[in-house]
Amino acid sequence: MKLSRETIGTAWAGMRYPAVNRLFTFACFSTSPPLGSVASFIWHGGALWCTFEIASGRRRLSTDRYMLVSAILLYTYVAAGLLSFLLNDPRWEYAHTLIPLATFVFFPFSYSIWSISHKDDLSSAAALAGMTAGYGALALALIQYFILGMRVEGGAGNALVFATVTCMTGSVSLAGALMLTTRWQIPMAGGYLAAVLAVLLSGSRSVWLVMAVVSLAILLVCHRQLRTLLKGHLVKTVAAIAVIATLSSGVLLSRVESLSADWAELAENGEYDSSLGLRLALWKVGTDRFFERPLLGNGPHRTHQLIQDGLANDFDLSVQFTHFHNGFLTLLVETGLIGGGAVIALFLLVAWVTIRTLATSSEETARFGAMILLIFFLNYALGGSFNLVLGHDIIDVMFMIFLITGLLLACGTSMQEGKVAEAKTEG
C-alpha cells in the first residue's frame, strides 16, 4: 500500500518523539538548580512547539481523565486572574503581571506531546537528571559559600528559589535510588545527599523543614528498599552525613540564632522589622486584603502596592515585597476564592492520585510517578505556606514539569507508539 508523504512524516515524527522526550525530560529536571531560568526557556520552548503540534492537527490532545480535570482547574485560575485584573483598575503598564498566567495555558498541550514516550525512559531520565541537578547544585553552593563568601543562590539568583528547586530535584534522585531498578542506585543516593548539603548551605530555613518532611515521607514509603540500599554502605552513609553536618554547621547555627533573635525582638519589643516579624506583618496585611475582596481578589497587578501601603499604614514599615511570603494567601489576595480555590483543589486532586496509586499499584513507573507527585504536593503545600506557590518563572515551570510527569507516570496513558500502525492503515 502506498503511503503519502504527509503520512510518512507523521509516522516518522511519532517514532522520533520518545527519544526527544527523554532528552527533554532530562533537561527539564536537571537545569533549574545550577542554571536557573534556563529551565524556563527549555520548558516554554518545548511547550510552544507542543501547542503548535496540537493546534495544527498533527497531534491530538490527550484525553487522560486527571489531565483534563487538572487543565480545567488551571484554566479556572488563569480566567480568575484575567477577570480580577479587568475588574481592579486595569492599566496598560500593569499588563506584564499577566504574563506568568500563560505558563499554565500550555499545560494540556505539553502533557499531550510529552505522553508520546516510553514511561520507563521518562522515569530513568527524571531520576538521572535529579542526580545531576544535586551534584551541580552542590558544586555551585560550595563555590558561592566557601570561595565567594556569599549566600548560596545557585543559578536562580535567589536563595529561596534555588533551595526549593534543589529540594525537589534532589528528592527525585532519592526516590529513583529507592524505587527504580537501576545501576545508578548509589550515585543517585549521593546526588540526594549533595542536594541536602546545597539546601543547608543556602540558609533557607523554611526549605530545611520541607526537605526534612519530604525525605521522611520518601523513606517511610520506601523503608524496605532503604534497608536493602544501606546493606554494605552503612559506613559510607554515616561518613557522608558527618561531612554534611560539618560543612553546614556554620550556616545552621547562624540561621537558628537569627531566628531566635527575631523572635525575642518581636515578643519583647513588638519589633516587626526582621525576617520573622515581616512575615507576620505580611500575613496580617494579606488576610485583611483578602477579606475585603474574597471572591475574585484584588488582581495580580495590585499586590506590590497593597503590600507597600499595608506595611506603611499598619506597621509603619517602608519595605518592598512582591508577595505575602505565603503562596496560598498571595493567590487568594490576587484571584480570590475562585482562582486560589482552583489551585487548592488541584493540590487535593494530586494528593488523591498519589495516595490511590501508592495504595493500589505495584508497577514501578506508576509508583515512581506517584512519588514525584508526593514531592510536588509536599513542596508546594508546605513550602508555599512560607514562600511562593506560583508567581516566579522557575517555580512555575517546576510546577508544570512535576505535575505533568507525575500525572503521566502515575496514571496517564502513554502514546509513545506514535500511531505508526494507524498511519499505514490511513495511507
Coordinates of C-alpha atoms in Angstrom, one line a residue:
M1 CA 0.0 0.0 0.0
K2 CA 1.4 3.4 -1.0
L3 CA 1.9 5.9 1.8
S4 CA 1.6 9.6 1.3
R5 CA 4.5 12.0 2.2
E6 CA 2.4 13.5 5.0
T7 CA 1.5 10.1 6.4
I8 CA 5.2 9.0 6.4
G9 CA 6.2 12.3 8.0
T10 CA 3.6 11.8 10.8
A11 CA 4.8 8.3 11.4
W12 CA 8.4 9.3 11.5
A13 CA 7.7 12.2 14.0
G14 CA 5.9 9.7 16.2
M15 CA 8.9 7.4 16.2
R16 CA 11.2 10.3 17.0
Y17 CA 9.3 11.7 19.9
P18 CA 10.2 9.1 22.5
A19 CA 13.9 9.8 22.2
V20 CA 13.3 13.6 22.1
N21 CA 11.1 13.5 25.1
R22 CA 13.6 11.5 27.1
L23 CA 16.3 14.2 26.5
F24 CA 13.7 16.9 27.1
T25 CA 12.8 15.3 30.5
F26 CA 16.5 15.1 31.5
A27 CA 17.0 18.8 30.5
C28 CA 13.9 20.0 32.4
F29 CA 14.7 18.2 35.7
S30 CA 18.5 18.8 35.7
T31 CA 18.9 22.5 34.8
S32 CA 17.0 24.6 37.4
P33 CA 19.4 24.4 40.4
P34 CA 22.6 25.1 38.5
L35 CA 21.3 27.1 35.6
G36 CA 18.2 28.8 37.0
S37 CA 15.9 30.3 34.3
V38 CA 17.5 28.2 31.6
A39 CA 14.9 25.6 32.7
S40 CA 12.2 28.1 32.0
F41 CA 13.4 28.7 28.5
I42 CA 13.7 25.0 27.8
W43 CA 10.2 24.1 29.0
H44 CA 8.5 27.1 27.4
G45 CA 10.2 26.4 24.1
G46 CA 9.0 22.8 24.2
A47 CA 5.5 23.9 25.3
L48 CA 5.2 26.3 22.3
W49 CA 6.1 23.5 20.0
C50 CA 3.6 21.2 21.6
T51 CA 0.9 23.8 21.3
F52 CA 1.7 24.1 17.6
E53 CA 1.6 20.4 17.1
I54 CA -1.9 20.2 18.7
A55 CA -3.2 23.3 17.1
S56 CA -2.1 22.3 13.6
G57 CA -3.8 18.9 13.9
R58 CA -0.6 16.9 13.6
R59 CA -1.1 15.5 17.1
R60 CA -4.2 15.0 19.2
L61 CA -4.9 16.3 22.7
S62 CA -4.7 13.7 25.4
T63 CA -7.9 12.5 26.9
D64 CA -6.5 11.3 30.2
R65 CA -9.1 12.0 32.9
Y66 CA -6.8 13.5 35.6
M67 CA -5.0 15.6 33.0
L68 CA -8.4 17.1 31.8
V69 CA -9.5 17.8 35.4
S70 CA -6.1 19.5 36.1
A71 CA -6.4 21.6 33.0
I72 CA -9.9 22.8 33.9
L73 CA -8.6 23.8 37.4
L74 CA -5.6 25.6 35.9
Y75 CA -7.7 27.4 33.3
T76 CA -10.1 28.5 36.1
Y77 CA -7.1 30.0 37.9
V78 CA -6.0 31.8 34.7
A79 CA -9.5 33.1 34.0
A80 CA -9.9 34.3 37.5
G81 CA -6.5 36.2 37.2
L82 CA -7.6 37.8 34.0
L83 CA -11.0 38.8 35.3
S84 CA -9.6 40.1 38.5
F85 CA -7.2 42.3 36.6
L86 CA -10.0 43.7 34.5
L87 CA -12.2 44.5 37.5
N88 CA -9.5 46.2 39.6
D89 CA -8.3 49.4 37.9
P90 CA -6.6 47.8 34.9
R91 CA -3.8 49.8 33.3
W92 CA -1.5 49.1 30.4
E93 CA 1.6 49.5 32.5
Y94 CA 0.4 46.6 34.7
A95 CA -0.2 44.2 31.8
H96 CA 3.1 42.4 32.3
T97 CA 1.8 41.0 35.6
L98 CA -0.5 38.7 33.5
I99 CA 2.4 37.1 31.5
P100 CA 3.0 34.4 34.1
L101 CA -0.5 33.1 33.6
A102 CA 0.5 32.0 30.1
T103 CA 2.6 29.2 31.5
F104 CA -0.5 27.4 32.8
V105 CA -2.3 27.7 29.5
F106 CA 0.3 25.4 27.9
F107 CA -0.3 22.5 30.4
P108 CA -2.6 20.2 28.3
F109 CA -0.6 20.7 25.1
S110 CA 2.7 19.9 26.8
Y111 CA 1.2 16.9 28.6
S112 CA -0.2 15.5 25.3
I113 CA 3.1 15.6 23.4
W114 CA 5.1 14.5 26.5
S115 CA 2.9 11.4 26.6
I116 CA 4.4 10.2 23.3
S117 CA 7.1 8.4 25.4
H118 CA 8.2 5.2 27.0
K119 CA 7.3 5.5 30.7
D120 CA 10.5 3.6 31.7
D121 CA 12.5 6.1 29.7
L122 CA 10.9 9.1 31.4
S123 CA 11.4 7.6 34.8
S124 CA 15.1 6.9 34.3
A125 CA 15.6 10.3 32.7
A126 CA 14.0 12.2 35.6
A127 CA 15.9 10.2 38.2
L128 CA 19.3 10.7 36.5
A129 CA 18.5 14.3 36.0
G130 CA 17.7 14.7 39.7
M131 CA 21.0 13.2 40.5
T132 CA 22.8 15.5 38.1
A133 CA 21.0 18.5 39.5
G134 CA 22.0 17.6 43.0
Y135 CA 25.7 17.4 42.2
G136 CA 25.5 20.6 40.1
A137 CA 23.7 22.4 42.9
L138 CA 26.4 21.4 45.4
A139 CA 29.2 22.4 43.2
L140 CA 27.8 25.9 42.9
A141 CA 26.9 26.1 46.6
L142 CA 30.4 25.2 47.7
I143 CA 31.9 27.9 45.4
Q144 CA 29.4 30.6 46.4
Y145 CA 29.6 29.9 50.1
F146 CA 33.2 29.0 50.8
I147 CA 35.0 30.8 48.0
L148 CA 32.9 33.8 47.2
G149 CA 31.6 34.2 50.7
M150 CA 28.0 34.9 49.6
R151 CA 24.6 33.5 50.4
V152 CA 24.1 30.5 48.2
E153 CA 21.8 31.3 45.3
G154 CA 22.8 28.7 42.7
G155 CA 21.8 29.7 39.2
A156 CA 18.5 31.1 40.3
G157 CA 19.9 34.3 41.7
N158 CA 17.6 33.8 44.7
A159 CA 18.4 31.6 47.7
L160 CA 14.8 30.5 48.4
V161 CA 14.1 29.6 44.8
F162 CA 17.5 27.8 44.5
A163 CA 16.8 25.8 47.7
T164 CA 13.2 25.0 46.6
V165 CA 14.2 23.5 43.2
T166 CA 17.2 21.7 44.7
C167 CA 15.0 20.1 47.3
M168 CA 12.6 19.0 44.6
T169 CA 15.2 17.5 42.2
G170 CA 17.3 16.0 44.9
S171 CA 14.2 14.3 46.3
V172 CA 13.5 12.8 42.9
S173 CA 17.1 11.4 42.9
L174 CA 16.4 9.7 46.3
A175 CA 13.1 8.3 45.0
G176 CA 14.8 7.0 41.9
A177 CA 17.5 5.3 44.0
L178 CA 14.9 3.6 46.2
M179 CA 12.2 2.8 43.7
L180 CA 13.8 2.1 40.3
T181 CA 15.7 -0.8 39.0
T182 CA 18.9 0.9 38.0
R183 CA 22.7 0.5 38.2
W184 CA 22.8 4.2 39.2
Q185 CA 21.3 3.5 42.7
I186 CA 24.4 4.6 44.7
P187 CA 25.2 7.7 42.6
M188 CA 21.6 8.7 42.9
A189 CA 21.7 8.4 46.6
G190 CA 24.8 10.5 46.5
G191 CA 23.0 13.1 44.4
Y192 CA 20.3 13.4 47.1
L193 CA 22.9 13.9 49.8
A194 CA 24.6 16.5 47.6
A195 CA 21.3 18.3 47.3
V196 CA 20.7 18.2 51.1
L197 CA 24.0 19.9 51.7
A198 CA 23.3 22.5 49.0
V199 CA 19.9 23.3 50.6
L200 CA 21.5 23.6 54.0
L201 CA 24.2 26.0 52.7
S202 CA 21.5 28.2 51.1
G203 CA 20.4 29.2 54.6
S204 CA 16.7 28.8 53.6
R205 CA 15.2 27.7 56.9
S206 CA 11.7 27.0 55.6
V207 CA 13.1 24.8 52.9
W208 CA 15.1 22.9 55.5
L209 CA 11.8 21.9 57.0
V210 CA 10.3 21.0 53.6
M211 CA 13.3 18.8 52.7
A212 CA 13.1 17.1 56.1
V213 CA 9.4 16.3 55.7
V214 CA 9.8 15.2 52.0
S215 CA 12.8 13.0 52.8
L216 CA 10.9 11.4 55.7
A217 CA 7.9 10.7 53.5
I218 CA 10.0 9.0 50.8
L219 CA 11.8 6.9 53.4
L220 CA 8.6 5.8 55.0
V221 CA 7.1 4.7 51.7
C222 CA 10.4 3.0 50.7
H223 CA 11.5 1.7 54.0
R224 CA 12.1 -1.8 52.7
Q225 CA 14.2 -0.6 49.8
L226 CA 16.1 1.6 52.2
R227 CA 17.3 -1.4 54.2
T228 CA 18.5 -3.0 51.0
L229 CA 20.3 0.1 49.9
L230 CA 22.1 0.5 53.2
K231 CA 23.5 -3.0 53.3
G232 CA 27.2 -2.8 52.8
H233 CA 27.1 1.0 52.6
L234 CA 26.2 2.0 56.2
V235 CA 29.7 3.3 57.0
K236 CA 29.8 5.4 53.8
T237 CA 26.4 6.8 54.6
V238 CA 27.4 7.8 58.1
A239 CA 30.6 9.4 56.8
A240 CA 28.6 11.4 54.2
I241 CA 26.2 12.6 56.9
A242 CA 29.1 13.6 59.1
V243 CA 30.6 15.6 56.2
I244 CA 27.3 17.3 55.6
A245 CA 26.9 18.2 59.3
T246 CA 30.5 19.6 59.4
L247 CA 30.3 21.7 56.3
S248 CA 26.8 23.1 57.1
S249 CA 27.3 23.6 60.9
G250 CA 28.2 27.3 60.5
V251 CA 25.2 28.3 58.5
L252 CA 22.9 26.1 60.6
L253 CA 23.9 27.8 63.8
S254 CA 23.8 31.4 62.4
R255 CA 20.3 31.0 60.9
V256 CA 18.9 29.4 64.1
E257 CA 20.5 32.2 66.2
S258 CA 19.0 34.7 63.8
L259 CA 15.5 33.2 64.1
S260 CA 15.8 33.2 67.9
A261 CA 16.9 36.8 67.9
D262 CA 14.0 37.8 65.7
W263 CA 11.5 36.0 67.9
A264 CA 12.9 37.7 71.1
E265 CA 12.8 41.1 69.4
L266 CA 9.2 40.6 68.3
A267 CA 8.0 39.2 71.7
E268 CA 9.7 41.7 73.9
N269 CA 9.6 44.9 71.8
G270 CA 6.9 44.3 69.3
E271 CA 9.5 44.9 66.5
Y272 CA 8.4 43.7 63.1
D273 CA 11.5 44.9 61.2
S274 CA 13.0 41.4 61.0
S275 CA 12.7 38.3 58.8
L276 CA 10.2 36.7 61.2
G277 CA 8.4 40.0 62.0
L278 CA 8.0 41.0 58.4
R279 CA 6.4 37.6 57.6
L280 CA 3.8 38.0 60.3
A281 CA 3.1 41.6 59.2
L282 CA 2.7 40.4 55.6
W283 CA 0.3 37.7 56.7
K284 CA -1.8 40.2 58.6
V285 CA -1.9 42.6 55.7
G286 CA -2.7 39.8 53.2
T287 CA -5.5 38.4 55.3
D288 CA -7.1 41.9 55.6
R289 CA -6.9 42.4 51.8
F290 CA -8.4 39.0 51.1
F291 CA -11.5 39.6 53.3
E292 CA -12.0 42.9 51.5
R293 CA -12.5 41.2 48.1
P294 CA -12.9 37.5 48.8
L295 CA -14.5 36.3 45.6
L296 CA -12.2 37.4 42.8
G297 CA -9.5 39.2 44.7
N298 CA -7.6 42.4 44.0
G299 CA -5.8 41.4 40.8
P300 CA -2.2 40.2 40.3
H301 CA -1.2 43.7 39.4
R302 CA -2.0 45.4 42.7
T303 CA -0.1 43.1 45.1
H304 CA 3.0 45.2 45.3
Q305 CA 1.1 48.4 46.1
L306 CA -1.2 46.6 48.6
I307 CA 1.8 45.3 50.5
Q308 CA 3.6 48.6 50.5
D309 CA 0.5 50.6 51.7
G310 CA -0.4 47.9 54.3
L311 CA 3.0 47.7 55.9
A312 CA 3.3 51.5 56.0
N313 CA -0.2 52.1 57.4
D314 CA -0.4 49.2 59.8
F315 CA 3.2 48.7 60.9
D316 CA 5.0 51.9 60.0
L317 CA 7.4 49.9 57.8
S318 CA 8.8 51.1 54.5
V319 CA 9.7 47.8 52.8
Q320 CA 9.2 46.5 49.2
F321 CA 7.8 43.0 48.6
T322 CA 6.2 41.3 45.6
H323 CA 4.3 38.6 47.5
F324 CA 3.0 37.9 51.0
H325 CA 5.5 35.2 51.8
N326 CA 2.6 32.7 51.9
G327 CA 1.8 31.4 48.4
F328 CA -1.8 30.5 49.2
L329 CA -2.5 33.8 50.8
T330 CA -1.0 35.5 47.7
L331 CA -3.2 33.5 45.4
L332 CA -6.3 34.3 47.4
V333 CA -5.5 38.0 47.6
E334 CA -4.8 38.2 43.8
T335 CA -7.5 35.9 42.4
G336 CA -9.9 35.3 45.3
L337 CA -11.7 32.1 46.2
I338 CA -12.3 31.3 42.6
G339 CA -8.6 31.3 41.4
G340 CA -7.0 30.4 44.7
G341 CA -9.6 27.7 45.3
A342 CA -8.9 26.2 41.9
V343 CA -5.2 25.8 42.8
I344 CA -6.0 24.4 46.2
A345 CA -8.4 21.9 44.5
L346 CA -5.6 20.9 42.2
F347 CA -3.4 20.0 45.2
L348 CA -6.2 17.9 46.6
L349 CA -6.5 16.1 43.3
V350 CA -2.8 15.4 43.3
A351 CA -2.9 14.1 46.9
W352 CA -5.8 11.8 45.9
V353 CA -3.9 10.4 42.8
T354 CA -0.7 10.0 44.9
I355 CA -2.5 8.0 47.7
R356 CA -4.5 5.9 45.3
T357 CA -1.5 5.0 43.2
L358 CA 0.7 4.1 46.1
A359 CA -2.0 2.0 47.7
T360 CA -3.2 0.1 44.6
S361 CA -0.3 -0.1 42.1
S362 CA 2.7 -2.3 42.1
E363 CA 4.1 -1.0 38.8
E364 CA 7.5 0.6 39.2
T365 CA 7.0 3.5 36.9
A366 CA 3.5 4.3 38.3
R367 CA 4.8 4.3 41.9
F368 CA 7.7 6.5 40.9
G369 CA 5.3 8.9 39.3
A370 CA 3.2 9.0 42.5
M371 CA 6.4 9.8 44.3
I372 CA 7.0 12.7 42.0
L373 CA 3.5 13.9 42.8
L374 CA 4.2 13.4 46.5
I375 CA 7.3 15.6 46.3
F376 CA 5.3 18.1 44.3
F377 CA 2.5 18.2 46.8
L378 CA 4.6 18.5 49.9
N379 CA 7.0 21.1 48.4
Y380 CA 4.3 23.4 47.3
A381 CA 1.8 22.8 50.1
L382 CA 4.3 23.1 52.9
G383 CA 6.9 25.4 51.3
G384 CA 4.2 27.5 49.7
S385 CA 2.9 28.3 53.2
F386 CA 6.1 30.3 53.8
N387 CA 7.2 31.3 50.3
L388 CA 5.7 31.1 46.9
V389 CA 3.3 28.6 45.3
L390 CA 3.1 30.4 41.9
G391 CA 4.5 33.7 40.6
H392 CA 8.2 33.1 39.8
D393 CA 9.2 31.8 36.4
I394 CA 11.4 28.9 37.7
I395 CA 8.9 28.0 40.4
D396 CA 6.1 28.0 37.9
V397 CA 8.0 25.9 35.4
M398 CA 8.9 23.3 38.0
F399 CA 5.3 23.2 39.0
M400 CA 4.4 22.2 35.4
I401 CA 7.3 19.8 35.0
F402 CA 6.5 17.8 38.2
L403 CA 2.7 17.9 37.6
I404 CA 2.9 16.7 34.0
T405 CA 5.5 13.9 34.6
G406 CA 3.9 12.8 37.9
L407 CA 0.4 12.5 36.4
L408 CA 1.7 10.9 33.2
L409 CA 3.7 8.2 35.0
A410 CA 1.3 7.6 37.9
C411 CA -2.0 7.3 35.9
G412 CA -1.6 8.6 32.4
T413 CA -1.7 6.9 29.0
S414 CA 1.5 6.7 27.0
M415 CA 1.1 7.4 23.3
Q416 CA 4.7 6.5 22.5
E417 CA 3.9 4.2 19.6
G418 CA 3.2 7.4 17.5
K419 CA 0.3 5.7 15.7
V420 CA 2.6 4.2 13.1
A421 CA 0.2 1.4 12.5
E422 CA -2.7 3.8 12.1
A423 CA -0.6 5.9 9.7
K424 CA 0.0 2.8 7.4
T425 CA -3.7 2.0 7.5
E426 CA -4.7 5.5 6.6
G427 CA -2.2 5.5 3.8

